[in-house]
PDB file of C-alpha atoms in Angstrom:
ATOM      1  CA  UNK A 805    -181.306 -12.689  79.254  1.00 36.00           C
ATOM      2  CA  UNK A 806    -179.815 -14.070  75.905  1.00 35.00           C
ATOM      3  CA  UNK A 807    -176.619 -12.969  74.672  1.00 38.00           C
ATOM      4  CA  UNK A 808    -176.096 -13.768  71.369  1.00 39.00           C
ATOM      5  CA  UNK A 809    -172.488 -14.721  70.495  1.00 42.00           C
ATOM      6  CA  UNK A 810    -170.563 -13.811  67.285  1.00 40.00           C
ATOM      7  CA  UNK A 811    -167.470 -14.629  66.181  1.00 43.00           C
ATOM      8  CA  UNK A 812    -166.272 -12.343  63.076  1.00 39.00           C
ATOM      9  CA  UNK A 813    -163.487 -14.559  61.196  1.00 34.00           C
ATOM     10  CA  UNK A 814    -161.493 -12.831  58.526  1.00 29.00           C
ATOM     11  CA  UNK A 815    -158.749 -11.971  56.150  1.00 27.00           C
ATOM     12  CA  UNK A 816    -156.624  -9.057  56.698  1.00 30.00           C
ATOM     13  CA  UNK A 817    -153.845  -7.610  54.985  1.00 27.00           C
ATOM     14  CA  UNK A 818    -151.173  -4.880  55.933  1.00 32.00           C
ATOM     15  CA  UNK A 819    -151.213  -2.102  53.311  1.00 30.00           C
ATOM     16  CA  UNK A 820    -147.718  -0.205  53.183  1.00 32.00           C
ATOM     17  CA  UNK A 821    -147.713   0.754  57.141  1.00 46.00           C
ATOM     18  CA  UNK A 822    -151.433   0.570  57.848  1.00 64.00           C
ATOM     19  CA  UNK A 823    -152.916  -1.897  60.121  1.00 80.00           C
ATOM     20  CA  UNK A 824    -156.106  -3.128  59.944  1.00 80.00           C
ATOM     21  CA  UNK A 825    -157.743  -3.738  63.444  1.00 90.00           C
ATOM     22  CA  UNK A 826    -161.077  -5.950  63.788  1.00 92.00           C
ATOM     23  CA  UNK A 827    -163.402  -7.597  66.376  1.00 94.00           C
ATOM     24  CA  UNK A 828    -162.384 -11.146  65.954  1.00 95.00           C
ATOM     25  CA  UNK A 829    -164.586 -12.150  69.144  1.00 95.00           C
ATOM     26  CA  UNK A 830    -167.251 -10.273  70.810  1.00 94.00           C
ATOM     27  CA  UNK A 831    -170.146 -11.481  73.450  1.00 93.00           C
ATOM     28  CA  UNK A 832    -173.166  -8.812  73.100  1.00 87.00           C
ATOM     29  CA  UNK A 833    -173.493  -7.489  76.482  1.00 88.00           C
ATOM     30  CA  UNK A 834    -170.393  -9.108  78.572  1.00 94.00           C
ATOM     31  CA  UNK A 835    -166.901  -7.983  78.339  1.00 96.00           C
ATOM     32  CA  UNK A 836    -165.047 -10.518  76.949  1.00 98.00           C
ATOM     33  CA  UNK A 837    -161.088 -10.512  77.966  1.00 98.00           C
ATOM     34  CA  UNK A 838    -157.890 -12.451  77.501  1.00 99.00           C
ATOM     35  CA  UNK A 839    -156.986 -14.436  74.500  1.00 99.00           C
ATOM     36  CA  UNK A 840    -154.645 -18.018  73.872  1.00 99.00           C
ATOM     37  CA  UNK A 841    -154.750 -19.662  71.101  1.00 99.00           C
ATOM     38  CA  UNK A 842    -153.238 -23.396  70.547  1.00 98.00           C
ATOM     39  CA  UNK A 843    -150.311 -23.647  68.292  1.00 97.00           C
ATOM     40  CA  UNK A 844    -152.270 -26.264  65.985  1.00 96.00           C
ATOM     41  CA  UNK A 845    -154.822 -23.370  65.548  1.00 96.00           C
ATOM     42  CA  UNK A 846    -157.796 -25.612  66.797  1.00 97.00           C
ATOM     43  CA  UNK A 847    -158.899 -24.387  70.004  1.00 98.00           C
ATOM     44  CA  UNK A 848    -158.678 -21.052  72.162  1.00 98.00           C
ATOM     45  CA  UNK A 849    -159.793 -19.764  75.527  1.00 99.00           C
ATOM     46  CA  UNK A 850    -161.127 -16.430  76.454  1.00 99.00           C
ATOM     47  CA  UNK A 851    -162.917 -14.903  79.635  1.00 99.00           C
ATOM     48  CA  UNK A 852    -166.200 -13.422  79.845  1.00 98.00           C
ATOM     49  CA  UNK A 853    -166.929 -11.151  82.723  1.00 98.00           C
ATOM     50  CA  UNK A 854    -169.492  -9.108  83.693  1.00 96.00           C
ATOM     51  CA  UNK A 855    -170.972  -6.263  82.881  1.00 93.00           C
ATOM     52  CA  UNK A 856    -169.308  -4.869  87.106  1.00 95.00           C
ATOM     53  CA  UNK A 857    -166.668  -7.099  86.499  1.00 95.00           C
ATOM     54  CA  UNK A 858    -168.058  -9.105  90.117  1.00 95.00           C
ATOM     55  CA  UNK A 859    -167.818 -12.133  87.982  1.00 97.00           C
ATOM     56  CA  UNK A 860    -165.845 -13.932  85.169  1.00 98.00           C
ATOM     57  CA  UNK A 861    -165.100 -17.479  83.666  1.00 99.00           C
ATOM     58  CA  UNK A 862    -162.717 -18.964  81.052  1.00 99.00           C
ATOM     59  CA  UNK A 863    -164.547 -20.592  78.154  1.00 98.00           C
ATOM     60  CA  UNK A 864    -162.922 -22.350  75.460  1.00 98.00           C
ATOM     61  CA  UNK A 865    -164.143 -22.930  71.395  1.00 98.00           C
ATOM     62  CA  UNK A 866    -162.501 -25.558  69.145  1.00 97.00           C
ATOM     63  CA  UNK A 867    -162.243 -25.701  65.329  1.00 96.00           C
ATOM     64  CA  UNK A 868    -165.282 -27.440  63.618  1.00 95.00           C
ATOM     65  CA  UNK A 869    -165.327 -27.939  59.587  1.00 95.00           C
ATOM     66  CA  UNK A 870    -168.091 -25.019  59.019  1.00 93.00           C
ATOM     67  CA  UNK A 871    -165.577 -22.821  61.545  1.00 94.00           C
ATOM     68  CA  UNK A 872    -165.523 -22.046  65.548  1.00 96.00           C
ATOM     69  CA  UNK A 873    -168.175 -24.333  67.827  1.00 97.00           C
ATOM     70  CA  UNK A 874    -170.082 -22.463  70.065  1.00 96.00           C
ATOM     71  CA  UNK A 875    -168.388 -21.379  73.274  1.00 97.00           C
ATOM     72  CA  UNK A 876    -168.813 -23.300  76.305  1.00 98.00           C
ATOM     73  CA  UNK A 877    -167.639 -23.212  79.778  1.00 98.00           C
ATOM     74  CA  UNK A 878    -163.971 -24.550  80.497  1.00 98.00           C
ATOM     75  CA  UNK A 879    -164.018 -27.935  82.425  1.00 98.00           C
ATOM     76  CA  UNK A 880    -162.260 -26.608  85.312  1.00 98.00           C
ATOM     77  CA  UNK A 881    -164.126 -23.321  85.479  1.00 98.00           C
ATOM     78  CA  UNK A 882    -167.325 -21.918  86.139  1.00 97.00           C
ATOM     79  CA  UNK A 883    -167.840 -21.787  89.976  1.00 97.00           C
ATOM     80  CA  UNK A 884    -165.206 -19.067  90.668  1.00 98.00           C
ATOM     81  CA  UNK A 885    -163.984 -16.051  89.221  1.00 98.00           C
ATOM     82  CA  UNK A 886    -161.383 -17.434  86.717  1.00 99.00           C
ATOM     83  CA  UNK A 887    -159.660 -14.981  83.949  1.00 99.00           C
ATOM     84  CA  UNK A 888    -157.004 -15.029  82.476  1.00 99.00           C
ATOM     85  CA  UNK A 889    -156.211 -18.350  80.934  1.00 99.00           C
ATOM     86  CA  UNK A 890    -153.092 -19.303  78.768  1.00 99.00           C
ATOM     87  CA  UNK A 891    -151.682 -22.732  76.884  1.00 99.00           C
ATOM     88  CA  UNK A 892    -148.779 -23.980  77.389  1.00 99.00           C
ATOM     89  CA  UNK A 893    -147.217 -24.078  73.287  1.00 98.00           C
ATOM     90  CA  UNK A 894    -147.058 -27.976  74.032  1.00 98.00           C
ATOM     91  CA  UNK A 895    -151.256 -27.446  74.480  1.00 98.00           C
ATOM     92  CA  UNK A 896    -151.079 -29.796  77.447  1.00 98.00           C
ATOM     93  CA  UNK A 897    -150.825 -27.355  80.113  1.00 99.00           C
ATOM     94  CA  UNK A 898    -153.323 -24.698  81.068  1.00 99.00           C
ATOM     95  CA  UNK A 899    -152.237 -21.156  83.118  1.00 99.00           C
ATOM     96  CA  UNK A 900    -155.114 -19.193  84.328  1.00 99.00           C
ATOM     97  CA  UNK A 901    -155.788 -16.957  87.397  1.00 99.00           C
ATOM     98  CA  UNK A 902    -158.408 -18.090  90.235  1.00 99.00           C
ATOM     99  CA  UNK A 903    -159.610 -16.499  93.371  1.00 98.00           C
ATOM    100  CA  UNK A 904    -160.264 -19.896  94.893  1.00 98.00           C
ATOM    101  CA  UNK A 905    -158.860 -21.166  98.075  1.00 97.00           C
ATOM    102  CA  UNK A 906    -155.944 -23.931  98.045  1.00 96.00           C
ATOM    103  CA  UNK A 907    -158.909 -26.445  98.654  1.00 97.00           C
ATOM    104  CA  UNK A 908    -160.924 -25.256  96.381  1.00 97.00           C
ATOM    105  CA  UNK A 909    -163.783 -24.850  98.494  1.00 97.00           C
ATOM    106  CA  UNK A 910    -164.801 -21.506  98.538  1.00 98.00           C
ATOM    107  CA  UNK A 911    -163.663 -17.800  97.359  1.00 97.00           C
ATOM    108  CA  UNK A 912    -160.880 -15.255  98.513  1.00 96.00           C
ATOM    109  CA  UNK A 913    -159.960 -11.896  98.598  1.00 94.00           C
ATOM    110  CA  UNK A 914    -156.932 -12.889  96.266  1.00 95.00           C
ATOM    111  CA  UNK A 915    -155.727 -13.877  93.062  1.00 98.00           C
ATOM    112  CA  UNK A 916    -152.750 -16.349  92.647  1.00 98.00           C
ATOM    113  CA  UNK A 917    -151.719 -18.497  89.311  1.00 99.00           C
ATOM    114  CA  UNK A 918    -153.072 -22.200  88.935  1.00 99.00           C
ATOM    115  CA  UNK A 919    -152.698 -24.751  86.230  1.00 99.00           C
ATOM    116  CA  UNK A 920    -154.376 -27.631  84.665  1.00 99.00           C
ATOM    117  CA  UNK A 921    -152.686 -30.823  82.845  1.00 99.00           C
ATOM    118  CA  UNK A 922    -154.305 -33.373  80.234  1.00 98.00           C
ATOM    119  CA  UNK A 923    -151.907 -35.984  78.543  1.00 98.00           C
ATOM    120  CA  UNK A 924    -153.365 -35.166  75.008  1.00 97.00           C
ATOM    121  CA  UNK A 925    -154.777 -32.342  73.049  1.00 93.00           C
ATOM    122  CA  UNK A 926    -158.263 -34.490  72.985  1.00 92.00           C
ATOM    123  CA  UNK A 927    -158.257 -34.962  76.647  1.00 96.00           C
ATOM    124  CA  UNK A 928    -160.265 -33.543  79.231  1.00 96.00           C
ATOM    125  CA  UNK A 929    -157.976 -31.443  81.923  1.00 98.00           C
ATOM    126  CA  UNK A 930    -156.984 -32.593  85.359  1.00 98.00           C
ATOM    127  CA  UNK A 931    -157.570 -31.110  88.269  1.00 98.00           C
ATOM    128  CA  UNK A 932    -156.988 -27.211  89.202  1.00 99.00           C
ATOM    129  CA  UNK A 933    -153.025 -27.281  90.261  1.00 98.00           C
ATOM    130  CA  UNK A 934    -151.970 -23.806  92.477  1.00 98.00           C
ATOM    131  CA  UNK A 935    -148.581 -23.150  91.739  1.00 98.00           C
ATOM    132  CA  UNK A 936    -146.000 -22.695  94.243  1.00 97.00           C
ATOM    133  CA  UNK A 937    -144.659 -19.919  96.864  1.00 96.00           C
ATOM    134  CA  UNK A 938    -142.122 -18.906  94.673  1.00 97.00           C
ATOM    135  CA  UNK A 939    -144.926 -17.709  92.431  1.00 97.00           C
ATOM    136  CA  UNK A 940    -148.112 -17.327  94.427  1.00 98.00           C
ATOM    137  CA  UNK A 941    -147.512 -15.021  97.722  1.00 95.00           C
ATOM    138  CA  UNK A 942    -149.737 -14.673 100.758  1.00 92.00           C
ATOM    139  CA  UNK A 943    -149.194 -10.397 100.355  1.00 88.00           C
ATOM    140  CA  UNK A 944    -150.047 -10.145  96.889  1.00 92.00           C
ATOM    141  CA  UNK A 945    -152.317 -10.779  93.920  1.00 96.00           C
ATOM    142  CA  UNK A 946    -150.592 -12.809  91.436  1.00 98.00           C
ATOM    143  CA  UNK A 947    -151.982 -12.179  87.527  1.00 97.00           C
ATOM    144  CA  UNK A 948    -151.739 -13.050  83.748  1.00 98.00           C
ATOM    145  CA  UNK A 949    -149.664 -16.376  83.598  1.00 99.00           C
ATOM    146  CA  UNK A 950    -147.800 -16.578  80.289  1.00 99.00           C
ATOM    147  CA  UNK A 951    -145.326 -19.348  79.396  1.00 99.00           C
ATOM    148  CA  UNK A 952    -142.747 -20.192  77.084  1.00 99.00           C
ATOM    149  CA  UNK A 953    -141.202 -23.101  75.397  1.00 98.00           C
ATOM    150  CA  UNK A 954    -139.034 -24.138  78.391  1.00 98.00           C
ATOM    151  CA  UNK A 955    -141.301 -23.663  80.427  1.00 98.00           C
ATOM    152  CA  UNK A 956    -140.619 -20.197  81.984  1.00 99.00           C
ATOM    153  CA  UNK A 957    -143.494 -18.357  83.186  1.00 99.00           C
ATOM    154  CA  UNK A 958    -143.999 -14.314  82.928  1.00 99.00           C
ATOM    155  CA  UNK A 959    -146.988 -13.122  85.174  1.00 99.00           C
ATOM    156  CA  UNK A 960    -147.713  -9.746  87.126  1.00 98.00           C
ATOM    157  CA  UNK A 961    -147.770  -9.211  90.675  1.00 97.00           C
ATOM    158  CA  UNK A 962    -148.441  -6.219  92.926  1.00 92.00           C
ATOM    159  CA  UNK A 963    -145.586  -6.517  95.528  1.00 90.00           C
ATOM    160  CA  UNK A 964    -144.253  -3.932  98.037  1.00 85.00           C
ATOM    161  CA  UNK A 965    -140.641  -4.206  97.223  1.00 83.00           C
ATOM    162  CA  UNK A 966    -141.246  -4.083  93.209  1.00 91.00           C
ATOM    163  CA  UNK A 967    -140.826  -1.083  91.089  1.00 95.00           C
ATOM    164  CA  UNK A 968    -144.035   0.577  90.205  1.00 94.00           C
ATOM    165  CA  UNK A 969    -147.700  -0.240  91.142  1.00 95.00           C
ATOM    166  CA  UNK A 970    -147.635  -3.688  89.126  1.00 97.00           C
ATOM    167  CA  UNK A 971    -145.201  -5.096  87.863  1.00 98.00           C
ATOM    168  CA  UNK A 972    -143.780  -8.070  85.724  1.00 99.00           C
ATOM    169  CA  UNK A 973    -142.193 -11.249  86.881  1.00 98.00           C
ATOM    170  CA  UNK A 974    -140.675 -14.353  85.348  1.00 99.00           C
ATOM    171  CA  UNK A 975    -140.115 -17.844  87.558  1.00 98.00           C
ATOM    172  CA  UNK A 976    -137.711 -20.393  85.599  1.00 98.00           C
ATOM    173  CA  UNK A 977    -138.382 -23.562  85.592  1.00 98.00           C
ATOM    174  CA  UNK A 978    -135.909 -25.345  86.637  1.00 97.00           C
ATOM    175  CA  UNK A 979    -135.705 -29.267  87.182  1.00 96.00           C
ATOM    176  CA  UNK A 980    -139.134 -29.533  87.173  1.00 95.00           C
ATOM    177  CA  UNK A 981    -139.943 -26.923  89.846  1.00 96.00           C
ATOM    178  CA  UNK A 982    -140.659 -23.082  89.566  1.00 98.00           C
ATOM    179  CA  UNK A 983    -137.798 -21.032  90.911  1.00 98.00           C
ATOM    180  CA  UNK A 984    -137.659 -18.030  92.912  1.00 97.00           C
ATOM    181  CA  UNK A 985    -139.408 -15.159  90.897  1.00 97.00           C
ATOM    182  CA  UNK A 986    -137.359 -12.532  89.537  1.00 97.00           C
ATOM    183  CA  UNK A 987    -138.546  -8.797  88.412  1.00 98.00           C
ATOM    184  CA  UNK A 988    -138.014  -7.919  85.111  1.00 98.00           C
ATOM    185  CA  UNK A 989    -135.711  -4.813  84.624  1.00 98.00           C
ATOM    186  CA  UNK A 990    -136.559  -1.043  83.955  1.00 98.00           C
ATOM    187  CA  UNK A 991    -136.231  -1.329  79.887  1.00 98.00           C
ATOM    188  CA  UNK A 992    -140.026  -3.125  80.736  1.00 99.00           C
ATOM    189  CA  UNK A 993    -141.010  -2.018  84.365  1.00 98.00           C
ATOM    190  CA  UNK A 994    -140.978   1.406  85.867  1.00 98.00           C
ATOM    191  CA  UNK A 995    -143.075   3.340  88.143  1.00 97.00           C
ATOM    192  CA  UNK A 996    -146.273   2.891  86.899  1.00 97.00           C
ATOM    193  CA  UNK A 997    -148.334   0.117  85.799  1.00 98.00           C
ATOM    194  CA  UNK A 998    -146.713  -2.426  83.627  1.00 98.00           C
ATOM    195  CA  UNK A 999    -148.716  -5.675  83.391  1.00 98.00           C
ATOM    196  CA  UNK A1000    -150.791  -8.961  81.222  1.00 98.00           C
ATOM    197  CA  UNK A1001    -147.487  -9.627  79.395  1.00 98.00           C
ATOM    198  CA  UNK A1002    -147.257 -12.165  76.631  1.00 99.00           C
ATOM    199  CA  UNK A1003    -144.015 -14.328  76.463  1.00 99.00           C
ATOM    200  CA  UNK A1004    -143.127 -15.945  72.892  1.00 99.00           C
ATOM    201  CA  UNK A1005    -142.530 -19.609  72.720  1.00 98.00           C
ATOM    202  CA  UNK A1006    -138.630 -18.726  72.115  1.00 98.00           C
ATOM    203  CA  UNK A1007    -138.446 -15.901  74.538  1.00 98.00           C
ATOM    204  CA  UNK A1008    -137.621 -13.486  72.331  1.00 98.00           C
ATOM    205  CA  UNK A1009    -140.749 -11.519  72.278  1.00 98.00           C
ATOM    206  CA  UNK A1010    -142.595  -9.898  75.172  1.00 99.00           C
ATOM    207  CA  UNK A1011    -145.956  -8.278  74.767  1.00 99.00           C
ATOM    208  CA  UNK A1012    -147.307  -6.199  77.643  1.00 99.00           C
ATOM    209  CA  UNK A1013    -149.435  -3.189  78.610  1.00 99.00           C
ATOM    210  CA  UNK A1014    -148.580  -0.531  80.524  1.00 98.00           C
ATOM    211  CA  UNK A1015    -150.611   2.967  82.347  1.00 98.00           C
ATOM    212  CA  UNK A1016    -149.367   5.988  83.410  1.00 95.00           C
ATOM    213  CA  UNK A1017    -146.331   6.500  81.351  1.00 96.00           C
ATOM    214  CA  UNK A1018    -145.791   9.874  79.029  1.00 94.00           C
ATOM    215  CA  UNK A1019    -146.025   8.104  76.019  1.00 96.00           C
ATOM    216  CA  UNK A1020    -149.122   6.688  76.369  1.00 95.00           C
ATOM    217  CA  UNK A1021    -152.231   7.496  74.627  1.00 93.00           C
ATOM    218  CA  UNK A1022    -155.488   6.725  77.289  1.00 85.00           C
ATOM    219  CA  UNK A1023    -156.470   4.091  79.356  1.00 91.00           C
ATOM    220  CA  UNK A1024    -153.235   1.696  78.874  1.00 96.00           C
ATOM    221  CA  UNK A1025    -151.411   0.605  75.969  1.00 98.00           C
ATOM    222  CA  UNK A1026    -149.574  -2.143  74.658  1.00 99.00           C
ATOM    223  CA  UNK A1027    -146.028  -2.093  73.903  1.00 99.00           C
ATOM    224  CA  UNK A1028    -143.099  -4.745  73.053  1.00 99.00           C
ATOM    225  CA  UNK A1029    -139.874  -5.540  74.059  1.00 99.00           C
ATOM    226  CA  UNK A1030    -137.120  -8.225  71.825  1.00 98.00           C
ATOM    227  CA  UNK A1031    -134.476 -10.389  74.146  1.00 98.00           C
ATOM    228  CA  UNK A1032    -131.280  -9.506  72.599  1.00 97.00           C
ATOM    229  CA  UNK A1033    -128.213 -11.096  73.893  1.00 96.00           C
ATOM    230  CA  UNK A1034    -130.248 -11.915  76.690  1.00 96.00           C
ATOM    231  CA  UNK A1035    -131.189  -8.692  78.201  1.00 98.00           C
ATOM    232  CA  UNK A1036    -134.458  -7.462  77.425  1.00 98.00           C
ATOM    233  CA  UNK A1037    -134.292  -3.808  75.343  1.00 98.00           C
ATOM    234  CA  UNK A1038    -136.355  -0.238  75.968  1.00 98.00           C
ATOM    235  CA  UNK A1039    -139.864  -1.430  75.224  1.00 98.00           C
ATOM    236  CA  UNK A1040    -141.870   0.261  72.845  1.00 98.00           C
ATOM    237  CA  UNK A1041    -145.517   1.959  72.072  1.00 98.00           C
ATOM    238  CA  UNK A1042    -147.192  -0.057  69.783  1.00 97.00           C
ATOM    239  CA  UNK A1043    -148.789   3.059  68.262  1.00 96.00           C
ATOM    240  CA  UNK A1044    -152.200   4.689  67.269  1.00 94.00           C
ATOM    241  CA  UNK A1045    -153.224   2.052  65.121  1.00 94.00           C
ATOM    242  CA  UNK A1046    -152.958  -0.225  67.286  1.00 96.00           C
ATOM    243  CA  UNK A1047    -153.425   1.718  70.865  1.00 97.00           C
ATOM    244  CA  UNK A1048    -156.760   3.604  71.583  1.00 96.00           C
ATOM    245  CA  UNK A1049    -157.716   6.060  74.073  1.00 94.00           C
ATOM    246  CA  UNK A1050    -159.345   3.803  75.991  1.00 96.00           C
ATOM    247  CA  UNK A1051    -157.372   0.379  77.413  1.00 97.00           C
ATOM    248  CA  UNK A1052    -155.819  -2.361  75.264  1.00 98.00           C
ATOM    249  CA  UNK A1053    -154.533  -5.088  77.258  1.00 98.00           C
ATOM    250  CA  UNK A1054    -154.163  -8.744  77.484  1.00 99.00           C
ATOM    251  CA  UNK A1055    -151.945  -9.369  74.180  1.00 99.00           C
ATOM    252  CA  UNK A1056    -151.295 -12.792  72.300  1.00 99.00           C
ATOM    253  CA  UNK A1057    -149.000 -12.912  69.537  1.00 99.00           C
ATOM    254  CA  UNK A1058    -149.384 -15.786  66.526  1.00 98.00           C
ATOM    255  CA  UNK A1059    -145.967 -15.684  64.849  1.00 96.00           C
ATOM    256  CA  UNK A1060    -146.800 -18.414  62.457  1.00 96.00           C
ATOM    257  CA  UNK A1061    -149.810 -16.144  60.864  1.00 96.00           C
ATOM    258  CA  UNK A1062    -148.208 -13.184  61.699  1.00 96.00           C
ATOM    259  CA  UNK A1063    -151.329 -11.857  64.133  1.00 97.00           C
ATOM    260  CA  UNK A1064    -151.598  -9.606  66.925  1.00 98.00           C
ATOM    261  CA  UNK A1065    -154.842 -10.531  68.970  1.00 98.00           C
ATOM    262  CA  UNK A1066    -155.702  -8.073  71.910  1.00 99.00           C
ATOM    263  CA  UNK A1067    -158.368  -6.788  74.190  1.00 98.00           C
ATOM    264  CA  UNK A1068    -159.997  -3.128  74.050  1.00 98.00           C
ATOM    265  CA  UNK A1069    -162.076  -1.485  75.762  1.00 96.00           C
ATOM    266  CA  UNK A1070    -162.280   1.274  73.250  1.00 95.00           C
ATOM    267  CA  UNK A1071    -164.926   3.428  72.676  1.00 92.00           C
ATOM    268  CA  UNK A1072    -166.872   5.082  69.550  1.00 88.00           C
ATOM    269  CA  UNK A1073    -169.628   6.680  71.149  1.00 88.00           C
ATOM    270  CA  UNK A1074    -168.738  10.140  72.090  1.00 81.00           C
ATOM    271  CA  UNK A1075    -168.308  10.263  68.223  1.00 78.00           C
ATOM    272  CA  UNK A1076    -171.656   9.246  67.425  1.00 79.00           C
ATOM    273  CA  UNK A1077    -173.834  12.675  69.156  1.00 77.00           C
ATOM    274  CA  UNK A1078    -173.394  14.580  66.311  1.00 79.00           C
ATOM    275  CA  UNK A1079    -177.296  14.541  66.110  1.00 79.00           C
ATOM    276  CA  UNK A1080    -180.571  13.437  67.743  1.00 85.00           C
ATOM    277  CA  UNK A1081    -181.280   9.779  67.650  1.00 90.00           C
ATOM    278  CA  UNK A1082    -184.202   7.728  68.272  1.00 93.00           C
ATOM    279  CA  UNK A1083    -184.076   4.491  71.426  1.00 95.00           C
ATOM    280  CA  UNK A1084    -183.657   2.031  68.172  1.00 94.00           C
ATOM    281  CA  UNK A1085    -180.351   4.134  67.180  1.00 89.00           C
ATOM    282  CA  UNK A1086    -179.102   3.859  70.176  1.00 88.00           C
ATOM    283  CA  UNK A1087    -179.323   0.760  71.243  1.00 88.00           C
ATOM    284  CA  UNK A1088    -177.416  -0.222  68.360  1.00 86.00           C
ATOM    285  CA  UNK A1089    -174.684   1.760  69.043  1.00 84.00           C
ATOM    286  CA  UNK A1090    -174.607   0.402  72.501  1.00 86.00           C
ATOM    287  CA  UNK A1091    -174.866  -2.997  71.975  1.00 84.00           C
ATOM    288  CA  UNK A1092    -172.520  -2.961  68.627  1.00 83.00           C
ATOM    289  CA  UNK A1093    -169.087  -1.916  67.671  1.00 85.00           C
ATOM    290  CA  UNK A1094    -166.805   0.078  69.308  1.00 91.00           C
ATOM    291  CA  UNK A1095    -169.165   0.586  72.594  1.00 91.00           C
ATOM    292  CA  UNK A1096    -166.859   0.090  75.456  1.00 93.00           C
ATOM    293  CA  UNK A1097    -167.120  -3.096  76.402  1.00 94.00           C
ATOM    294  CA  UNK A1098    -164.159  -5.143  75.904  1.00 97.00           C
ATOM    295  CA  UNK A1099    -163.806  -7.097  73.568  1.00 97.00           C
ATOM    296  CA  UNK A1100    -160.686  -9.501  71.022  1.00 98.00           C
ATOM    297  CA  UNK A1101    -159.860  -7.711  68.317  1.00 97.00           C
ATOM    298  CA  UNK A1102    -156.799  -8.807  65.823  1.00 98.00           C
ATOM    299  CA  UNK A1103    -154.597  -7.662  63.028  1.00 97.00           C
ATOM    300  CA  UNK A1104    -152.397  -9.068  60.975  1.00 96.00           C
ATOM    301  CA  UNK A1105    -148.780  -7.699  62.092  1.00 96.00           C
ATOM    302  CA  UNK A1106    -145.081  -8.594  62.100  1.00 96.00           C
ATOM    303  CA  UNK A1107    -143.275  -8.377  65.429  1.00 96.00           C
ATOM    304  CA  UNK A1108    -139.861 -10.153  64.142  1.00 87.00           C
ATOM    305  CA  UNK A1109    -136.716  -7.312  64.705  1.00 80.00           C
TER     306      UNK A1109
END
């Protein structure tokens, strides 16, 4: 089957308080998923996943002169079900989340963090590095590695003795090694789902989504938190322009540009029966737009306090 890729590139502007959200990457048929972009601007990773989300691997695109080069199949990918991938702001190191065993040898039932090294930006990555116990636990899945400029990686984790259903984490890294990781407290977690966080470079900034709580709008939302004085504050609903009925997850946040990139699963189509169509109509509206499948969509938005 051939899957046609586009990538929609574009200018966007925020008019008074309106924000402008757009596809910025879409796969025709797969979900696509998860978003990091390199500080330089010249390459991201994404994951595309199927259509029963039974399978998923991290591809990466880098800048060309004429725009984004056609995506291809991260080096250290492609054999298990990857997802999840973030850089390092340094663009050296690679986060992502892997089902593979410690010898890499076959699949498992669970998900922990691994990363990959290269010495430069042109380089070709090392091999798959699984981080250690104090991150990666043999009870739980481990998810959505994010890191900052020190090195200090947020991720979620489903653990018994955390306080909702998922929950976010942060491991400092300290001397070298990853310490002991510590829940984050109730102005970000609660009862519910909180998870797929996004940790600025100066840890100021923290991105997540969250289900289940009474201010939120569908399927999961996205909301934000600033470090003030070093305690994280109440987080907040990113709102309806931004939020859907349907789930929004897996935020990345480029300060320098001032854009919020997400993923959405939302969902135009109950809109669309307002009268008979014919198989051609259709089909458009399932494999275009707003159809469900998720998908990177952007907007240009300022996070600062």
């Amino acid at each position: 089957m051939f899957f046609k890729t586009f990538l929609l590139l574009f200018t966007q502007f925020v008019i008074a308080a309106e924000l402008k959200p757009a596809t910025y990457f879409e796969i025709h048929g797969l979900h696509v998923r998860d978003f990091t972009l390199s500080v330089d601007g010249q390459e991201f990773y994404t994951t595309m996943e199927s259509i029963g989300k039974d399978a998923s691997q991290i591809i990466k695109l880098k800048k060309t002169p004429t725009g984004w080069s056609e995506p291809e199949i991260a080096s250290f990918s492609g054999q298990f079900k990857d997802l999840e991938p973030f850089l390092h702001p340094n663009g050296l190191q690679l986060f992502f989340a892997s089902n593979r065993n410690l010898e890499q040898s076959a699949a498992t039932e669970q998900f922990d963090i691994w990363m990959v090294e290269r010495t430069t930006s042109n380089d070709d990555w090392g091999k798959p590095i699984k981080l250690n116990e104090h991150i990666n636990t043999p009870d739980a899945n481990e998810f959505y590695p994010s890191v900052s400029n020190n090195g200090n990686l947020y991720f979620t984790a489903s653990k018994n003795n955390g306080l909702g259903k998922e929950d976010i984490y942060v491991s400092r890294l300290i001397d070298g090694q990853y310490s002991q990781a510590e829940i984050l407290p109730e102005t970000v977690n609660t009862a519910t789902y909180e998870f797929n966080t996004y940790i600025s470079p100066d840890e100021k900034i923290l991105l997540f989504s969250s289900f289940g709580r009474q201010d939120g709008m569908g399927g999961g939302d996205l909301y934000l938190s600033h470090r003030v004085n070093d305690e994280w504050q109440q987080a907040q609903n990113l709102g309806d322009q931004i939020n859907s009925k349907q789930l929004d997850y897996c935020p990345f946040y480029d300060a320098k540009a001032q854009t919020l990139y997400w993923t959405s699963a939302r969902s135009q189509l109950k809109s669309m029966d307002d009268q008979p169509k014919n198989y051609q109509q259709w089909l458009k509206l399932y494999t275009t737009g707003e159809n469900g499948l998720s998908k990177i969509y952007s907007t240009k938005i300022s996070l600062a306090q």
